[in-house]
Coordinates of N, CA, C and O in Angstrom, one line a residue:
X1210 N 2.5 -85.3 202.6 CA 3.8 -85.9 202.8 C 4.6 -86.1 201.5 O 4.0 -86.7 200.6
X1211 N 5.8 -85.7 201.5 CA 6.6 -85.7 200.3 C 8.1 -85.9 200.5 O 8.6 -85.3 201.5
X1212 N 8.7 -86.7 199.7 CA 10.2 -86.8 199.6 C 10.6 -86.1 198.4 O 10.1 -86.2 197.3
X1213 N 11.7 -85.2 198.5 CA 12.2 -84.4 197.4 C 13.5 -85.0 196.9 O 13.8 -84.9 195.7
X1214 N 14.3 -85.5 197.8 CA 15.7 -85.8 197.3 C 16.2 -87.0 198.2 O 15.9 -87.1 199.4
X1215 N 17.0 -87.9 197.5 CA 17.6 -89.0 198.2 C 19.0 -89.1 197.6 O 19.1 -89.2 196.4
X1216 N 20.0 -89.0 198.4 CA 21.4 -89.0 197.9 C 22.3 -89.8 198.7 O 22.2 -89.9 199.9
X1217 N 23.3 -90.4 198.1 CA 24.3 -91.2 198.7 C 25.7 -90.4 198.5 O 26.0 -90.0 197.4
X1218 N 26.4 -90.2 199.6 CA 27.7 -89.4 199.6 C 28.8 -90.2 200.3 O 28.5 -91.0 201.2
X1219 N 30.0 -89.8 200.0 CA 31.1 -90.4 200.7 C 31.8 -89.2 201.5 O 32.0 -88.1 200.9
X1220 N 31.9 -89.4 202.8 CA 32.5 -88.3 203.6 C 34.0 -88.4 203.7 O 34.6 -89.3 204.3
X1221 N 34.7 -87.5 202.9 CA 36.1 -87.5 202.9 C 36.6 -86.7 204.1 O 35.8 -86.1 204.9
X1222 N 37.9 -86.4 204.2 CA 38.4 -85.7 205.4 C 37.8 -84.3 205.5 O 37.4 -83.9 206.6
X1223 N 37.7 -83.5 204.4 CA 37.2 -82.2 204.5 C 36.1 -81.8 203.6 O 35.7 -80.7 203.5
X1224 N 35.6 -82.8 202.9 CA 34.4 -82.5 202.0 C 33.6 -83.9 201.7 O 34.1 -84.9 202.0
X1225 N 32.4 -83.7 201.3 CA 31.6 -84.9 200.9 C 31.5 -85.0 199.4 O 31.4 -84.0 198.7
X1226 N 31.7 -86.2 198.9 CA 31.7 -86.5 197.5 C 30.3 -87.1 197.2 O 30.0 -88.2 197.7
X1227 N 29.5 -86.5 196.3 CA 28.3 -87.0 195.9 C 28.5 -88.2 195.0 O 29.1 -88.1 193.9
X1228 N 27.9 -89.4 195.3 CA 28.0 -90.6 194.6 C 26.8 -90.9 193.7 O 27.0 -91.2 192.5
X1229 N 25.6 -90.7 194.2 CA 24.4 -90.9 193.4 C 23.3 -90.0 194.1 O 23.3 -89.9 195.3
X1230 N 22.3 -89.6 193.3 CA 21.2 -88.9 193.8 C 20.0 -89.1 192.9 O 20.1 -89.3 191.8
X1231 N 18.9 -88.9 193.6 CA 17.6 -89.0 192.9 C 16.7 -87.8 193.4 O 16.8 -87.4 194.6
X1232 N 15.9 -87.2 192.6 CA 15.1 -86.1 193.0 C 13.7 -86.2 192.5 O 13.5 -86.8 191.4
X1233 N 12.8 -85.7 193.2 CA 11.4 -85.6 192.8 C 11.0 -84.1 193.0 O 10.6 -83.7 194.1
X1234 N 11.2 -83.4 191.9 CA 10.9 -81.9 191.9 C 9.7 -81.5 191.2 O 9.5 -80.3 190.8
X1235 N 8.7 -82.4 191.1 CA 7.5 -82.2 190.3 C 6.6 -81.1 191.0 O 5.8 -80.5 190.3
X1236 N 6.8 -80.9 192.3 CA 5.9 -79.9 193.0 C 6.5 -78.5 192.8 O 5.9 -77.5 193.2
X1237 N 7.7 -78.4 192.2 CA 8.2 -77.0 191.9 C 8.0 -76.6 190.4 O 7.8 -77.5 189.6
X1238 N 8.0 -75.3 190.2 CA 7.8 -74.9 188.8 C 9.0 -75.3 188.0 O 10.1 -75.5 188.4
X1239 N 8.7 -75.5 186.7 CA 9.8 -75.9 185.7 C 11.0 -75.1 185.8 O 12.2 -75.5 185.8
X1240 N 10.9 -73.7 186.0 CA 12.0 -72.8 186.0 C 12.8 -72.8 187.3 O 13.9 -72.4 187.4
X1241 N 12.2 -73.4 188.4 CA 12.8 -73.4 189.7 C 13.6 -74.7 189.9 O 14.5 -74.8 190.7
X1242 N 13.3 -75.7 189.1 CA 13.8 -77.1 189.4 C 15.3 -77.2 189.4 O 15.9 -77.9 190.3
X1243 N 16.0 -76.6 188.4 CA 17.5 -76.8 188.5 C 18.1 -76.1 189.7 O 19.0 -76.6 190.3
X1244 N 17.6 -74.9 190.0 CA 18.1 -74.2 191.2 C 17.8 -75.0 192.5 O 18.7 -75.1 193.4
X1245 N 16.6 -75.5 192.6 CA 16.2 -76.3 193.8 C 17.1 -77.6 193.9 O 17.5 -77.9 194.9
X1246 N 17.3 -78.2 192.8 CA 18.1 -79.4 192.8 C 19.6 -79.1 193.2 O 20.1 -79.8 194.0
X1247 N 20.1 -78.0 192.7 CA 21.5 -77.6 193.1 C 21.5 -77.3 194.6 O 22.5 -77.7 195.3
X1248 N 20.5 -76.6 195.1 CA 20.5 -76.3 196.5 C 20.3 -77.5 197.4 O 21.0 -77.7 198.4
X1249 N 19.6 -78.5 196.9 CA 19.4 -79.8 197.7 C 20.7 -80.6 197.7 O 21.1 -81.2 198.7
X1250 N 21.4 -80.6 196.6 CA 22.7 -81.2 196.5 C 23.7 -80.6 197.4 O 24.4 -81.2 198.2
X1251 N 23.8 -79.2 197.4 CA 24.6 -78.5 198.2 C 24.3 -78.7 199.7 O 25.2 -79.0 200.5
X1252 N 23.1 -78.7 200.1 CA 22.6 -78.9 201.5 C 23.0 -80.3 201.9 O 23.5 -80.5 203.1
X1253 N 22.7 -81.3 201.1 CA 23.1 -82.7 201.4 C 24.6 -82.9 201.7 O 25.0 -83.5 202.7
X1254 N 25.4 -82.3 200.8 CA 26.9 -82.4 201.0 C 27.3 -81.7 202.2 O 28.1 -82.2 203.0
X1255 N 26.8 -80.5 202.5 CA 27.1 -79.7 203.7 C 26.8 -80.5 205.0 O 27.6 -80.6 205.9
X1256 N 25.6 -81.1 205.0 CA 25.2 -81.9 206.2 C 26.0 -83.1 206.4 O 26.5 -83.3 207.6
X1257 N 26.4 -83.8 205.4 CA 27.3 -84.9 205.5 C 28.7 -84.5 206.0 O 29.3 -85.1 206.9
X1258 N 29.2 -83.4 205.4 CA 30.5 -82.9 205.8 C 30.6 -82.6 207.3 O 31.5 -82.8 208.0
X1259 N 29.5 -82.0 207.8 CA 29.5 -81.5 209.2 C 29.0 -82.6 210.2 O 29.0 -82.3 211.4
X1260 N 28.6 -83.7 209.7 CA 28.1 -84.8 210.6 C 29.2 -85.7 211.0 O 29.9 -86.2 210.1
X1261 N 29.4 -86.0 212.2 CA 30.4 -87.0 212.6 C 30.1 -88.4 212.1 O 28.9 -88.7 211.9
X1262 N 31.1 -89.2 212.0 CA 30.9 -90.6 211.6 C 30.0 -91.3 212.6 O 30.1 -91.1 213.8
X1263 N 29.1 -92.2 212.1 CA 28.3 -93.0 213.0 C 27.1 -92.3 213.6 O 26.7 -92.7 214.7
X1264 N 26.7 -91.2 213.0 CA 25.5 -90.5 213.5 C 24.3 -90.4 212.6 O 24.5 -90.5 211.4
X1265 N 23.2 -90.2 213.2 CA 22.0 -90.0 212.5 C 21.5 -88.6 213.0 O 21.6 -88.4 214.2
X1266 N 20.9 -87.8 212.2 CA 20.4 -86.5 212.6 C 19.3 -86.0 211.7 O 19.3 -86.5 210.5
X1267 N 18.6 -85.1 212.1 CA 17.5 -84.4 211.3 C 17.8 -83.0 211.5 O 17.9 -82.4 212.6
X1268 N 17.9 -82.3 210.3 CA 18.2 -80.9 210.3 C 17.1 -80.1 209.6 O 16.7 -80.5 208.5
X1269 N 16.6 -79.1 210.3 CA 15.4 -78.4 209.7 C 16.0 -77.2 208.9 O 16.8 -76.5 209.3
X1270 N 15.5 -77.1 207.7 CA 15.8 -76.0 206.8 C 14.5 -75.5 206.2 O 13.9 -76.1 205.3
X1271 N 14.1 -74.3 206.7 CA 12.8 -73.7 206.3 C 11.7 -74.7 206.5 O 11.5 -75.2 207.6
X1272 N 10.9 -75.1 205.5 CA 9.8 -76.0 205.7 C 10.2 -77.4 205.4 O 9.3 -78.3 205.3
X1273 N 11.5 -77.7 205.2 CA 12.0 -79.0 204.9 C 12.8 -79.6 206.1 O 13.3 -78.9 206.9
X1274 N 12.8 -81.0 206.1 CA 13.6 -81.7 207.1 C 14.6 -82.5 206.3 O 14.2 -83.2 205.4
X1275 N 15.9 -82.4 206.6 CA 17.0 -83.1 206.0 C 17.4 -84.2 207.0 O 17.9 -83.9 208.1
X1276 N 17.2 -85.5 206.7 CA 17.5 -86.6 207.6 C 18.9 -87.2 207.0 O 18.9 -87.5 205.8
X1277 N 19.8 -87.3 207.9 CA 21.1 -87.8 207.5 C 21.6 -89.0 208.3 O 21.2 -89.0 209.5
X1278 N 22.3 -89.9 207.7 CA 22.9 -91.0 208.3 C 24.3 -91.2 207.8 O 24.4 -91.4 206.6
X1279 N 25.3 -91.0 208.6 CA 26.7 -91.2 208.2 C 27.2 -92.4 208.9 O 27.3 -92.3 210.1
X1280 N 27.6 -93.4 208.2 CA 28.1 -94.7 208.8 C 29.5 -94.5 209.2 O 30.2 -93.5 208.8
X1281 N 30.0 -95.4 210.0 CA 31.4 -95.4 210.5 C 32.4 -95.7 209.3 O 33.6 -95.3 209.4
X1282 N 31.9 -96.2 208.2 CA 32.8 -96.5 207.0 C 32.8 -95.3 206.1 O 33.3 -95.4 204.9
X1283 N 32.3 -94.1 206.5 CA 32.3 -92.8 205.8 C 31.3 -92.8 204.7 O 31.2 -91.8 203.9
X1284 N 30.5 -93.8 204.5 CA 29.3 -93.7 203.6 C 28.1 -93.0 204.3 O 27.8 -93.4 205.4
X1285 N 27.6 -92.1 203.6 CA 26.4 -91.3 204.2 C 25.3 -91.2 203.2 O 25.5 -91.4 201.9
X1286 N 24.1 -91.0 203.7 CA 22.9 -90.7 202.9 C 22.1 -89.7 203.5 O 22.0 -89.5 204.7
X1287 N 21.4 -88.9 202.6 CA 20.5 -87.8 203.1 C 19.2 -87.9 202.3 O 19.2 -88.2 201.1
X1288 N 18.1 -87.8 203.0 CA 16.8 -87.7 202.4 C 16.2 -86.3 202.8 O 16.3 -85.9 204.0
X1289 N 15.7 -85.6 201.9 CA 15.1 -84.3 202.1 C 13.6 -84.5 201.9 O 13.1 -84.9 200.9
X1290 N 12.8 -84.2 203.0 CA 11.4 -84.4 203.0 C 10.7 -83.1 203.6 O 11.3 -82.2 204.1
X1291 N 9.4 -83.1 203.5 CA 8.6 -82.0 204.1 C 8.5 -82.4 205.6 O 8.9 -83.4 206.1
X1292 N 8.0 -81.4 206.4 CA 7.9 -81.6 207.8 C 7.0 -82.7 208.3 O 7.1 -83.2 209.4
X1293 N 6.0 -83.1 207.4 CA 5.0 -84.0 207.8 C 5.5 -85.5 207.6 O 4.9 -86.4 208.2
X1294 N 6.5 -85.7 206.8 CA 6.9 -87.0 206.5 C 7.5 -87.7 207.8 O 8.3 -87.1 208.5
X1295 N 7.1 -88.9 208.2 CA 7.6 -89.6 209.4 C 9.1 -89.8 209.4 O 9.7 -90.4 208.5
X1296 N 9.7 -89.3 210.5 CA 11.2 -89.4 210.6 C 11.7 -90.9 210.7 O 12.7 -91.2 210.0
X1297 N 10.9 -91.7 211.4 CA 11.3 -93.1 211.4 C 11.4 -93.8 210.1 O 12.3 -94.5 209.8
X1298 N 10.5 -93.5 209.2 CA 10.5 -94.0 207.9 C 11.7 -93.5 207.1 O 12.3 -94.3 206.3
X1299 N 12.0 -92.3 207.3 CA 13.2 -91.7 206.6 C 14.4 -92.5 207.0 O 15.3 -92.9 206.1
X1300 N 14.6 -92.8 208.3 CA 15.8 -93.5 208.7 C 15.8 -94.9 208.3 O 16.8 -95.5 208.0
X1301 N 14.7 -95.5 208.1 CA 14.5 -96.9 207.6 C 15.0 -96.9 206.2 O 15.7 -97.8 205.7
X1302 N 14.5 -95.9 205.4 CA 15.0 -95.8 204.0 C 16.5 -95.6 203.9 O 17.1 -96.3 203.0
X1303 N 17.0 -94.7 204.7 CA 18.5 -94.5 204.6 C 19.3 -95.8 204.9 O 20.3 -96.1 204.3
X1304 N 18.8 -96.5 205.9 CA 19.5 -97.8 206.3 C 19.5 -98.7 205.1 O 20.5 -99.3 204.7
X1305 N 18.2 -98.9 204.5 CA 18.1 -99.8 203.3 C 19.0 -99.4 202.2 O 19.7 -100.2 201.6
X1306 N 19.0 -98.1 201.8 CA 19.8 -97.6 200.7 C 21.3 -97.8 201.0 O 22.0 -98.3 200.1
X1307 N 21.7 -97.5 202.2 CA 23.2 -97.6 202.5 C 23.7 -99.0 202.4 O 24.7 -99.4 201.9
X1308 N 22.8 -99.9 203.0 CA 23.1 -101.4 203.0 C 23.3 -101.9 201.6 O 24.2 -102.6 201.2
X1309 N 22.2 -101.6 200.8 CA 22.2 -102.1 199.4 C 23.4 -101.5 198.6 O 24.0 -102.2 197.8
X1310 N 23.6 -100.2 198.7 CA 24.6 -99.5 198.0 C 26.0 -100.1 198.3 O 26.8 -100.3 197.4
X1311 N 26.3 -100.3 199.6 CA 27.6 -100.9 200.0 C 27.8 -102.3 199.5 O 28.9 -102.7 199.3
X1312 N 26.7 -103.1 199.3 CA 26.9 -104.4 198.7 C 27.1 -104.4 197.2 O 27.8 -105.2 196.7
X1313 N 26.5 -103.4 196.5 CA 26.6 -103.3 195.1 C 27.7 -102.5 194.6 O 28.2 -102.8 193.4
X1314 N 28.2 -101.6 195.3 CA 29.3 -100.7 194.8 C 30.5 -100.9 195.8 O 30.4 -100.8 197.0
X1315 N 31.6 -101.3 195.2 CA 32.9 -101.6 195.9 C 33.4 -100.3 196.7 O 33.4 -99.2 196.1
X1316 N 33.8 -100.5 197.9 CA 34.2 -99.3 198.7 C 35.5 -98.6 198.1 O 35.7 -97.5 198.5
X1317 N 36.2 -99.3 197.3 CA 37.4 -98.7 196.7 C 36.9 -97.5 195.7 O 37.6 -96.6 195.6
X1318 N 35.7 -97.6 195.2 CA 35.2 -96.6 194.3 C 34.6 -95.4 195.0 O 34.3 -94.4 194.4
X1319 N 34.3 -95.5 196.3 CA 33.6 -94.4 197.0 C 34.4 -93.1 197.0 O 33.8 -92.0 196.7
X1320 N 35.7 -93.1 197.4 CA 36.4 -91.8 197.5 C 36.5 -91.0 196.1 O 36.4 -89.8 196.1
X1321 N 36.6 -91.7 195.0 CA 36.8 -91.1 193.7 C 35.6 -91.1 192.8 O 35.6 -90.6 191.7
X1322 N 34.5 -91.8 193.3 CA 33.3 -92.0 192.4 C 32.5 -90.7 192.2 O 32.7 -89.7 192.9
X1323 N 31.7 -90.7 191.2 CA 30.8 -89.6 190.9 C 29.5 -90.2 190.4 O 29.4 -91.4 190.1
X1324 N 28.5 -89.3 190.2 CA 27.2 -89.8 189.6 C 27.3 -90.5 188.3 O 26.5 -91.4 188.0
X1325 N 28.3 -90.0 187.5 CA 28.5 -90.6 186.2 C 29.2 -92.0 186.2 O 28.9 -92.8 185.4
X1326 N 30.1 -92.2 187.2 CA 30.9 -93.4 187.2 C 30.3 -94.5 188.1 O 30.6 -95.7 187.9
X1327 N 29.5 -94.2 189.1 CA 28.9 -95.2 190.0 C 27.7 -95.9 189.3 O 26.8 -95.2 188.9
X1328 N 27.7 -97.2 189.3 CA 26.6 -98.0 188.8 C 25.7 -98.4 189.9 O 25.9 -99.4 190.5
X1329 N 24.7 -97.6 190.2 CA 23.6 -98.0 191.2 C 22.4 -97.2 190.7 O 22.3 -96.0 190.8
X1330 N 21.4 -98.0 190.4 CA 20.2 -97.4 189.8 C 18.9 -97.4 190.7 O 17.8 -97.0 190.2
X1331 N 19.1 -97.8 191.9 CA 17.9 -98.1 192.7 C 17.3 -96.8 193.4 O 16.2 -96.8 193.9
X1332 N 18.1 -95.7 193.4 CA 17.6 -94.5 194.2 C 16.3 -94.0 193.7 O 15.4 -93.6 194.4
X1333 N 16.1 -93.9 192.3 CA 14.8 -93.4 191.8 C 13.7 -94.3 192.2 O 12.6 -93.7 192.5
X1334 N 13.8 -95.6 192.2 CA 12.7 -96.5 192.6 C 12.4 -96.3 194.1 O 11.3 -96.4 194.5
X1335 N 13.5 -96.2 194.9 CA 13.3 -96.0 196.3 C 12.5 -94.7 196.6 O 11.6 -94.6 197.4
X1336 N 12.9 -93.7 195.9 CA 12.3 -92.3 196.1 C 10.8 -92.4 195.7 O 10.0 -91.8 196.4
X1337 N 10.5 -93.1 194.6 CA 9.1 -93.2 194.2 C 8.3 -94.1 195.1 O 7.2 -93.7 195.5
X1338 N 8.9 -95.3 195.5 CA 8.2 -96.2 196.4 C 7.9 -95.6 197.8 O 6.8 -95.8 198.4
X1339 N 8.8 -94.8 198.3 CA 8.7 -94.2 199.6 C 7.9 -92.9 199.7 O 7.7 -92.3 200.7
X1340 N 7.3 -92.5 198.5 CA 6.5 -91.3 198.6 C 5.3 -91.5 199.5 O 4.9 -90.5 200.1
X1341 N 4.7 -92.7 199.5 CA 3.7 -93.0 200.4 C 4.2 -93.8 201.6 O 4.4 -95.1 201.4
X1342 N 4.5 -93.2 202.7 CA 5.1 -94.0 203.8 C 4.3 -95.2 204.3 O 4.8 -96.2 204.7
X1343 N 3.0 -95.2 204.2 CA 2.1 -96.3 204.6 C 2.3 -97.5 203.7 O 2.3 -98.6 204.2
X1344 N 2.5 -97.3 202.4 CA 2.7 -98.4 201.5 C 4.2 -99.0 201.6 O 4.4 -100.1 201.4
X1345 N 5.1 -98.1 201.8 CA 6.5 -98.5 201.8 C 7.0 -99.1 203.0 O 7.8 -100.0 203.0
X1346 N 6.5 -98.7 204.1 CA 7.0 -99.2 205.4 C 5.9 -100.0 206.2 O 4.8 -99.4 206.4
X1347 N 6.2 -101.2 206.5 CA 5.2 -102.1 207.1 C 4.7 -101.6 208.5 O 3.5 -101.6 208.8
X1348 N 5.7 -101.0 209.2 CA 5.3 -100.5 210.6 C 4.4 -99.4 210.5 O 3.4 -99.3 211.3
X1349 N 4.6 -98.5 209.6 CA 3.7 -97.3 209.4 C 2.3 -97.8 209.0 O 1.3 -97.2 209.4
X1350 N 2.3 -98.8 208.1 CA 1.0 -99.3 207.6 C 0.2 -99.9 208.7 O -1.0 -99.7 208.9
X1351 N 0.9 -100.7 209.6 CA 0.2 -101.3 210.7 C -0.3 -100.3 211.7 O -1.4 -100.3 212.2
X1352 N 0.5 -99.2 211.9 CA 0.1 -98.1 212.8 C -1.1 -97.4 212.3 O -2.0 -97.1 213.0
X1353 N -1.1 -97.2 211.0 CA -2.3 -96.5 210.4 C -3.6 -97.4 210.5 O -4.6 -96.8 210.8
X1354 N -3.4 -98.7 210.3 CA -4.6 -99.5 210.5 C -5.0 -99.6 211.9 O -6.3 -99.6 212.2
X1355 N -4.1 -99.6 212.9 CA -4.5 -99.5 214.3 C -5.2 -98.2 214.6 O -6.2 -98.2 215.4
X1356 N -4.7 -97.1 214.1 CA -5.4 -95.8 214.3 C -6.8 -95.8 213.8 O -7.7 -95.3 214.4
X1357 N -7.0 -96.4 212.6 CA -8.3 -96.5 212.0 C -9.2 -97.3 212.9 O -10.4 -97.0 213.1
X1358 N -8.8 -98.5 213.4 CA -9.5 -99.4 214.2 C -9.9 -98.6 215.5 O -11.0 -98.7 216.0
X1359 N -8.9 -97.9 216.1 CA -9.2 -97.1 217.3 C -10.4 -96.1 217.1 O -11.2 -95.9 217.9
X1360 N -10.3 -95.5 215.9 CA -11.4 -94.5 215.6 C -12.7 -95.1 215.5 O -13.7 -94.7 216.1
X1361 N -12.8 -96.3 214.8 CA -14.0 -97.0 214.7 C -14.5 -97.4 216.0 O -15.7 -97.3 216.4
X1362 N -13.6 -98.0 216.9 CA -14.0 -98.5 218.2 C -14.5 -97.3 219.0 O -15.5 -97.4 219.7
X1363 N -13.8 -96.1 219.0 CA -14.2 -95.0 219.7 C -15.5 -94.4 219.3 O -16.4 -94.1 220.1
X1364 N -15.8 -94.5 218.0 CA -17.1 -94.1 217.5 C -18.2 -95.0 218.0 O -19.3 -94.5 218.3
X1365 N -18.0 -96.3 218.1 CA -18.9 -97.2 218.6 C -19.2 -97.0 220.0 O -20.4 -97.0 220.4
X1366 N -18.2 -96.7 220.8 CA -18.4 -96.5 222.3 C -19.2 -95.2 222.4 O -20.0 -95.1 223.3
X1367 N -18.9 -94.2 221.6 CA -19.6 -92.9 221.8 C -21.1 -93.1 221.4 O -22.0 -92.6 222.1
X1368 N -21.4 -93.9 220.4 CA -22.8 -94.2 220.1 C -23.5 -94.9 221.2 O -24.7 -94.7 221.5
X1369 N -22.8 -95.8 221.9 CA -23.4 -96.5 223.1 C -23.7 -95.5 224.2 O -24.7 -95.5 224.9
X1370 N -22.7 -94.6 224.5 CA -22.8 -93.7 225.5 C -24.0 -92.7 225.3 O -24.6 -92.2 226.3
X1371 N -24.2 -92.4 224.0 CA -25.3 -91.5 223.7 C -26.7 -92.1 224.1 O -27.7 -91.4 224.3
X1372 N -26.8 -93.4 224.2 CA -28.0 -94.1 224.5 C -28.0 -94.5 225.9 O -28.7 -95.5 226.3
X1373 N -27.3 -93.8 226.8 CA -27.2 -94.1 228.2 C -28.5 -94.4 228.9 O -28.6 -95.3 229.7
X1374 N -29.5 -93.5 228.7 CA -30.8 -93.7 229.4 C -31.5 -95.0 229.0 O -32.1 -95.7 229.8
X1375 N -31.4 -95.3 227.8 CA -32.1 -96.5 227.2 C -31.4 -97.8 227.7 O -32.0 -98.9 227.9
X1376 N -30.1 -97.7 228.0 CA -29.3 -98.8 228.5 C -29.9 -99.2 229.9 O -30.0 -100.4 230.1
X1377 N -30.2 -98.3 230.7 CA -30.8 -98.6 232.0 C -32.1 -99.5 231.8 O -32.3 -100.5 232.5
X1378 N -32.9 -99.1 230.9 CA -34.2 -99.8 230.6 C -33.8 -101.2 230.1 O -34.5 -102.2 230.6
X1379 N -32.8 -101.4 229.3 CA -32.5 -102.7 228.7 C -31.9 -103.6 229.8 O -32.2 -104.8 229.8
X1380 N -31.2 -103.0 230.7 CA -30.6 -103.8 231.8 C -31.8 -104.3 232.7 O -31.8 -105.5 233.1
X1381 N -32.8 -103.5 233.0 CA -33.9 -103.9 233.8 C -34.7 -105.0 233.1 O -35.2 -106.0 233.8
X1382 N -34.9 -105.0 231.9 CA -35.7 -105.9 231.1 C -35.0 -107.2 230.7 O -35.6 -108.2 230.3
X1383 N -33.7 -107.2 230.9 CA -32.8 -108.3 230.4 C -33.2 -109.6 231.1 O -33.3 -109.6 232.3
X1384 N -33.3 -110.7 230.4 CA -33.5 -112.0 230.9 C -32.1 -112.7 231.2 O -32.1 -113.6 231.9
X1385 N -31.0 -112.1 230.6 CA -29.7 -112.7 230.7 C -29.0 -112.3 231.9 O -28.0 -112.9 232.3
X1386 N -29.4 -111.2 232.5 CA -28.8 -110.7 233.7 C -29.6 -111.1 235.0 O -30.8 -111.0 235.1
X1387 N -28.8 -111.7 236.0 CA -29.4 -112.0 237.2 C -29.6 -110.8 238.1 O -29.2 -109.7 237.8
X1388 N -30.4 -111.0 239.2 CA -30.7 -109.8 240.1 C -29.4 -109.2 240.7 O -29.3 -108.0 240.9
X1389 N -28.4 -110.1 240.9 CA -27.1 -109.6 241.5 C -26.4 -108.7 240.5 O -25.9 -107.6 240.8
X1390 N -26.4 -109.1 239.2 CA -25.8 -108.3 238.1 C -26.5 -107.0 238.0 O -25.9 -105.9 237.7
X1391 N -27.9 -107.0 238.0 CA -28.6 -105.7 237.9 C -28.3 -104.8 239.0 O -28.2 -103.6 238.9
X1392 N -28.2 -105.4 240.2 CA -27.9 -104.5 241.4 C -26.5 -104.0 241.3 O -26.2 -102.8 241.6
X1393 N -25.5 -104.8 240.8 CA -24.2 -104.3 240.5 C -24.1 -103.1 239.5 O -23.5 -102.1 239.7
X1394 N -24.9 -103.3 238.5 CA -25.0 -102.2 237.5 C -25.6 -101.0 238.0 O -25.0 -99.9 237.8
X1395 N -26.6 -101.1 238.9 CA -27.2 -99.8 239.5 C -26.2 -99.1 240.4 O -26.0 -97.9 240.4
X1396 N -25.4 -99.9 241.2 CA -24.5 -99.4 242.1 C -23.4 -98.7 241.3 O -22.9 -97.6 241.7
X1397 N -22.8 -99.4 240.3 CA -21.8 -98.8 239.5 C -22.2 -97.5 238.8 O -21.5 -96.5 238.7
X1398 N -23.4 -97.5 238.3 CA -24.0 -96.4 237.6 C -24.1 -95.2 238.6 O -23.8 -94.1 238.2
X1399 N -24.6 -95.5 239.8 CA -24.7 -94.5 240.8 C -23.4 -93.8 241.2 O -23.3 -92.6 241.3
X1400 N -22.4 -94.7 241.4 CA -21.1 -94.2 241.8 C -20.4 -93.4 240.7 O -19.8 -92.4 240.9
X1401 N -20.6 -93.8 239.4 CA -20.0 -93.1 238.3 C -20.7 -91.8 238.1 O -20.1 -90.8 237.7
X1402 N -22.0 -91.7 238.3 CA -22.7 -90.5 238.1 C -22.4 -89.4 239.1 O -22.5 -88.2 238.8
X1403 N -22.0 -89.8 240.4 CA -21.6 -88.8 241.4 C -20.3 -88.1 241.0 O -20.0 -87.0 241.6
X1404 N -19.5 -88.7 240.2 CA -18.1 -88.2 240.0 C -18.0 -87.5 238.6 O -16.9 -87.2 238.2
X1405 N -19.1 -87.2 238.0 CA -19.0 -86.6 236.6 C -18.6 -85.1 236.8 O -19.0 -84.4 237.7
X1406 N -17.7 -84.7 235.9 CA -17.3 -83.3 235.9 C -18.2 -82.4 235.1 O -18.6 -82.8 234.0
X1407 N -18.6 -81.3 235.7 CA -19.7 -80.5 235.0 C -19.0 -79.3 234.3 O -18.1 -78.7 234.7

């Protein structure tokens, strides 16, 4: 999972104005980086230009996904990621960046601003922090922990099922189970065994 680009743009009437951008092009060769960066800037601007106000969208371009959020105040952001990166985390990142940007940079500067004139330095740190979605996003981290717990639980249940014949003997020898519980176990076992798919 990889994030390549994070940019903030202003959507004017017929074009998008790049206000700030951050790139992680370390996975590309040194000689490709400037061209890749230009293409990502071009793609981000094009997507914001073509997106209506108040929309979120994901656009596929080759093996990349471009996630865009254009707010009703014409401020937009684009994150370019690989196909494996979770979409929900991308939109969480876009929300955070746009909220913070709009608080730190006055809206009067958006239409005429550029990367050189806008004072906002957080994009690089956001891009670095969100490279690992599990660490950056609490919900993703919790989901990953739940998935790991489910796998451990599933493995434990499988190991119990493999000892199915021995479980019958344990039930019969058990001092903790009454005769009614043992009879219930036998009946349940018999009913379950008749319905197995072969």
